[in-house]
XYZ file of C-alpha atoms in Angstrom:
409
model
C 159.267 107.666 72.449
C 160.678 109.800 75.535
C 162.554 113.112 75.349
C 165.682 111.212 76.054
C 165.407 109.260 72.557
C 164.674 112.152 70.258
C 168.036 113.623 69.854
C 171.303 111.427 69.282
C 174.274 114.013 69.698
C 175.270 116.311 72.698
C 175.115 116.263 76.318
C 171.830 115.543 78.093
C 170.186 117.702 79.094
C 171.442 120.812 78.254
C 171.902 120.469 74.542
C 168.883 118.060 74.312
C 166.082 118.557 76.312
C 163.225 120.745 74.344
C 161.721 122.428 77.651
C 159.376 124.505 75.373
C 158.077 121.543 73.575
C 157.698 119.691 77.101
C 155.632 122.616 78.437
C 153.346 122.744 75.379
C 152.672 119.181 75.775
C 151.550 119.788 79.474
C 154.475 118.792 81.267
C 154.211 121.310 84.369
C 156.870 121.974 86.722
C 157.098 121.221 90.453
C 157.785 124.170 92.630
C 160.945 123.845 94.829
C 160.459 122.249 98.548
C 163.488 122.204 99.729
C 166.316 125.010 99.231
C 170.168 124.663 100.365
C 171.556 128.001 101.486
C 175.367 128.448 101.158
C 175.886 131.070 103.963
C 179.504 130.339 104.069
C 181.880 129.336 101.158
C 184.757 128.456 103.036
C 185.725 125.204 105.525
C 187.553 124.938 108.534
C 187.833 121.201 107.349
C 190.300 119.810 104.109
C 187.940 116.575 103.420
C 189.836 114.476 100.848
C 186.611 113.760 99.133
C 185.024 117.130 99.473
C 182.632 117.805 96.167
C 183.112 121.543 96.869
C 186.955 121.968 97.252
C 188.453 118.855 95.728
C 186.209 118.268 92.892
C 186.269 119.598 89.046
C 184.524 122.916 89.692
C 186.819 125.670 91.820
C 184.470 128.511 91.269
C 184.407 128.813 95.194
C 187.509 130.840 95.154
C 185.434 133.728 93.392
C 182.653 133.346 95.918
C 182.255 135.757 99.273
C 183.565 134.222 102.026
C 179.893 134.944 104.078
C 176.448 135.590 102.522
C 176.145 139.462 103.131
C 172.896 140.458 105.138
C 171.387 142.003 102.096
C 171.378 138.686 100.112
C 170.356 136.697 102.942
C 167.415 138.984 103.177
C 166.782 138.369 99.480
C 167.045 134.644 99.698
C 164.155 134.529 102.537
C 162.069 137.007 100.323
C 162.492 134.837 97.217
C 161.602 131.570 99.296
C 158.934 133.614 100.688
C 157.573 134.641 97.266
C 157.973 130.972 95.550
C 155.772 130.015 98.715
C 153.213 132.388 98.143
C 152.733 131.457 94.698
C 152.921 127.468 95.017
C 151.397 127.341 98.750
C 153.158 124.606 99.958
C 152.394 123.526 103.405
C 156.050 123.350 104.168
C 159.730 124.262 102.820
C 162.888 122.951 103.993
C 165.742 125.223 104.269
C 169.397 124.000 104.790
C 172.168 126.209 105.911
C 175.077 125.281 104.342
C 178.739 125.737 103.308
C 181.437 125.582 103.222
C 181.188 125.433 107.021
C 177.989 127.137 107.690
C 178.719 127.962 111.529
C 181.588 130.140 110.084
C 178.795 132.513 109.265
C 178.223 133.406 113.254
C 174.980 132.957 115.072
C 173.922 136.546 114.106
C 173.387 135.734 110.526
C 171.551 132.502 110.884
C 169.251 133.714 113.548
C 168.586 136.527 110.994
C 167.768 134.066 108.289
C 165.450 131.673 110.465
C 163.819 134.951 111.630
C 163.255 136.792 108.271
C 162.324 133.443 106.462
C 159.488 132.545 108.994
C 158.238 136.344 109.336
C 157.967 136.132 105.400
C 156.167 132.883 104.639
C 152.575 133.214 103.755
C 150.152 131.854 106.258
C 149.745 127.712 106.086
C 153.364 127.320 104.860
C 155.827 126.279 107.979
C 159.559 126.268 107.541
C 162.120 123.290 108.811
C 165.519 125.042 109.061
C 168.586 122.722 109.438
C 172.242 123.683 109.636
C 174.775 120.976 108.269
C 177.715 120.997 110.021
C 181.080 119.176 110.307
C 180.123 119.763 114.190
C 183.667 121.692 115.155
C 182.270 125.032 116.113
C 178.924 123.382 118.152
C 179.029 125.810 121.213
C 176.627 127.214 123.933
C 175.616 130.039 121.314
C 174.671 127.569 118.498
C 172.820 125.244 120.791
C 171.054 128.315 122.254
C 170.169 129.442 118.472
C 168.749 126.380 117.706
C 166.284 126.207 120.965
C 165.554 129.708 120.490
C 164.456 129.763 116.526
C 163.622 126.033 116.144
C 166.777 125.257 114.061
C 168.096 121.609 113.822
C 171.459 120.505 113.368
C 172.648 117.595 111.307
C 176.303 116.452 111.695
C 178.841 114.710 109.349
C 180.764 111.438 110.787
C 182.093 108.910 108.847
C 182.643 106.353 111.445
C 185.495 105.405 113.679
C 188.224 107.631 114.582
C 190.427 105.427 112.073
C 188.068 106.014 109.563
C 186.724 109.506 109.961
C 190.094 111.018 110.308
C 191.622 109.346 107.167
C 189.515 112.052 105.112
C 188.233 114.624 107.554
C 191.314 116.610 108.927
C 191.676 120.177 109.516
C 193.960 122.439 107.359
C 196.566 121.724 110.121
C 196.465 117.830 109.037
C 194.495 117.108 112.384
C 192.020 114.528 112.872
C 188.372 116.292 113.818
C 186.925 112.972 115.190
C 187.387 113.312 118.813
C 185.836 117.079 118.340
C 182.888 115.695 116.570
C 182.529 113.292 119.085
C 182.216 116.103 121.672
C 179.561 117.605 120.058
C 177.529 114.834 119.592
C 177.518 113.663 123.052
C 176.252 117.335 123.889
C 173.521 117.071 121.300
C 172.504 113.712 122.649
C 172.122 115.046 126.422
C 168.395 115.075 127.001
C 168.106 118.758 127.089
C 169.328 119.252 123.453
C 168.094 116.041 121.568
C 165.335 117.528 120.276
C 167.132 120.009 118.145
C 169.405 117.218 116.715
C 168.286 116.225 113.240
C 171.030 113.155 113.153
C 174.127 112.003 111.256
C 175.332 112.174 107.789
C 178.073 109.196 106.921
C 179.711 109.041 103.426
C 180.404 105.431 103.180
C 184.136 104.297 103.099
C 184.124 100.901 101.787
C 187.574 100.123 103.072
C 186.152 100.371 106.813
C 184.314 97.394 108.202
C 180.486 98.175 107.731
C 179.294 96.761 110.983
C 182.042 98.586 113.035
C 181.223 101.717 111.275
C 177.626 101.274 111.665
C 177.911 100.276 115.681
C 180.031 103.154 115.965
C 177.520 105.599 114.390
C 174.896 103.956 116.579
C 176.746 104.579 119.828
C 175.979 108.214 119.642
C 172.177 107.201 119.679
C 171.463 109.578 116.672
C 167.566 110.286 115.459
C 168.396 109.457 111.939
C 171.153 107.915 109.772
C 172.098 109.278 106.119
C 174.279 107.176 104.305
C 175.630 108.696 101.303
C 177.759 107.189 98.469
C 180.962 109.049 97.532
C 180.100 111.441 94.820
C 181.781 110.258 91.514
C 180.638 109.640 87.994
C 181.821 107.670 84.771
C 184.423 110.047 83.898
C 185.988 110.210 87.789
C 184.937 107.202 89.217
C 184.369 106.794 93.090
C 186.863 104.884 95.234
C 186.877 101.202 94.755
C 184.259 101.327 91.886
C 185.952 99.718 89.007
C 185.001 98.685 85.379
C 183.949 95.345 86.507
C 180.302 94.863 86.766
C 180.657 91.601 89.191
C 182.681 93.731 91.567
C 180.055 95.321 94.077
C 181.777 96.596 97.335
C 179.447 99.264 97.859
C 176.306 97.169 97.553
C 178.198 94.384 99.832
C 178.943 97.444 102.241
C 175.255 98.396 102.395
C 173.687 94.916 102.473
C 175.853 94.058 105.549
C 174.544 97.101 107.267
C 171.125 96.351 105.983
C 170.882 92.805 107.665
C 172.054 94.108 110.772
C 169.528 97.342 110.783
C 166.746 95.039 109.436
C 167.410 92.659 112.067
C 167.627 94.288 114.953
C 164.434 94.110 117.506
C 162.827 97.062 118.352
C 162.388 99.919 116.093
C 165.332 100.715 114.471
C 167.061 104.032 113.543
C 165.722 106.064 110.689
C 167.901 105.359 107.493
C 165.912 106.851 104.714
C 167.789 105.043 102.206
C 166.854 101.290 103.557
C 163.248 102.666 104.292
C 163.067 103.792 100.604
C 164.264 100.591 98.795
C 161.755 98.740 101.404
C 158.921 101.082 100.294
C 159.432 101.071 96.887
C 160.030 97.064 96.648
C 156.412 97.329 98.243
C 154.885 99.582 95.958
C 155.443 102.784 97.869
C 157.440 105.897 97.069
C 161.362 107.111 98.209
C 162.020 109.041 100.846
C 165.508 110.341 99.347
C 166.614 111.904 95.965
C 169.498 109.040 96.076
C 167.129 106.123 95.284
C 163.909 105.533 93.404
C 163.870 108.501 90.692
C 161.454 111.041 92.964
C 161.532 114.292 90.992
C 163.932 116.603 92.489
C 162.670 119.816 94.183
C 165.737 121.482 95.387
C 167.349 124.601 94.724
C 170.832 125.930 95.889
C 171.694 129.342 96.183
C 175.438 130.515 96.739
C 176.781 132.949 99.057
C 176.667 135.615 96.136
C 172.850 134.889 95.737
C 173.362 132.561 92.488
C 170.691 130.011 91.786
C 172.435 126.695 91.078
C 170.851 123.496 90.220
C 172.654 121.005 92.708
C 175.847 121.852 94.441
C 176.838 117.984 94.107
C 176.839 118.696 90.541
C 180.439 120.345 91.065
C 181.768 116.515 91.030
C 180.787 116.354 87.195
C 182.853 119.725 85.503
C 183.578 123.269 85.969
C 180.201 125.152 85.988
C 177.756 122.410 85.870
C 175.931 123.257 88.906
C 175.414 127.164 87.492
C 172.135 128.504 85.785
C 173.197 132.429 85.334
C 170.355 133.144 87.645
C 170.408 134.994 91.124
C 167.736 135.966 93.763
C 168.741 139.706 92.895
C 167.507 139.708 89.749
C 165.223 136.325 89.227
C 162.251 134.386 91.340
C 162.892 130.932 91.746
C 160.253 129.983 89.043
C 162.631 131.133 86.664
C 164.966 128.385 87.309
C 162.030 125.963 87.259
C 162.602 125.817 83.316
C 166.465 125.277 83.348
C 167.094 121.844 81.351
C 168.768 120.621 84.433
C 165.930 121.277 86.593
C 163.215 119.857 84.313
C 165.289 116.819 83.627
C 165.206 115.811 87.241
C 161.665 116.430 87.172
C 160.958 113.668 84.118
C 160.859 110.771 86.552
C 161.615 107.567 83.835
C 161.034 109.526 80.627
C 164.695 110.993 81.609
C 166.316 107.712 82.104
C 168.927 106.004 79.829
C 167.354 103.041 77.944
C 169.399 100.862 80.196
C 167.568 101.890 83.154
C 164.081 102.054 81.724
C 164.536 98.294 80.729
C 166.029 97.224 83.843
C 164.144 94.828 86.066
C 164.877 97.025 89.469
C 164.632 100.007 87.422
C 161.496 100.914 89.314
C 163.080 100.631 92.603
C 166.665 102.229 91.638
C 165.160 104.976 89.484
C 168.352 105.633 87.573
C 170.255 106.148 91.239
C 171.462 109.609 92.284
C 171.626 112.094 89.446
C 175.297 113.224 89.867
C 176.390 109.673 89.665
C 175.291 109.470 86.213
C 177.440 111.821 84.340
C 180.224 110.933 81.706
C 181.928 113.687 79.879
C 180.952 112.451 76.293
C 177.017 112.303 76.868
C 176.239 113.943 80.112
C 173.759 112.564 82.529
C 171.948 110.165 80.128
C 173.530 107.120 81.712
C 172.869 104.558 84.406
C 174.372 105.341 87.623
C 178.203 104.744 87.969
C 177.053 102.532 90.989
C 174.571 100.672 88.936
C 176.055 97.074 89.913
C 175.986 97.981 93.714
C 172.310 99.153 93.729
C 171.425 96.151 91.834
C 173.245 93.788 94.036
C 171.760 95.721 97.284
C 167.999 96.055 95.549
C 168.204 92.158 95.010
C 169.519 91.273 98.554
C 166.833 93.535 100.068
C 164.285 92.050 97.755
C 165.114 88.597 98.731
C 165.401 89.417 102.595
C 161.803 91.143 102.530
C 160.303 88.055 100.436
C 161.623 85.414 102.868
C 160.424 87.454 105.852
C 156.568 88.062 104.216
C 156.679 84.165 103.636
C 157.803 83.517 107.380
C 154.939 86.005 108.353
C 152.140 84.224 105.816
C 153.391 80.601 107.300
C 152.772 81.905 110.975
C 149.383 83.187 110.220
C 148.325 79.625 108.550
């Protein structure tokens, strides 16, 4: 019997997970390796699907606009403290928002320097700014080169697709300005600070047109994200009909082009993880495969939160009641919302544990499992799409391996 089976009533995991019993039975926490630091709580875009401003949780309104220097220094101290306790080889710190470049290069530079100066010997830091690209200028690029900071940029496809959702507060599309930033990043002198593109899938857009447009900027990597949604607030196009799999078909179409293109393909962690998992390996992303979550988020006021993406579920879903001024990151490790995401298959709904592709899917992305009556003890709202995609990739891989075996005979 798993922890998820023992209590029939309430929300998973907050009401049902007995953390003390798990610890007594020998289940140990995994330290955080990735830290999302909200350096600015406002944005210069008004994206229609934004999980910070357009979802159930509106706590951003009470947050300081910019993280104060004192809070930023304390965040760095707490990350270094956590690293000294657990001695990881590396940590990843994502400077996030809102729009992080609104915080100014001075604060970003101070964080990068303070963080690295405080880490114990043997632990390195990868620092990444996740930006919409509108404020990318010479000062930002100079910061990136001088402080070894990477830039990841959001782009949802062609101008028509991107501008449908990612508009500024005056209603103007942002694609042209983002494209100009990407052309700068793709230049030989700046390419080494470019981490890649992040694209939220729009199933109303042609998948191959979208993919080829993203490739036209020659990114080092692509992250394809399913829109945040759940069983209570379904994502666009995800109906109750399990035979209707628009996201699975969209991703399968892109996968075929990606997999079938000669030469080294652009890195797409989602596709790479599905292939690795089908071959008995491990996932490279938290959105597929059920890898234990080792991520913590810090708001601009220093509050420690579980994951900013949980804001898509309900008001307060991401909050822990802890903060960097009074608590170390180790205190967050025993929160039920963290423990549940480190339990692998033991925290999955019974249908997921019995599913023929469960070992590859891993229950899907945790925020996608939420339902108001029972919390996160459900399959992903994208379950039919994930199953369709995984089976498609398995068929492609099986045929490819058969051809390779035949060629060796």
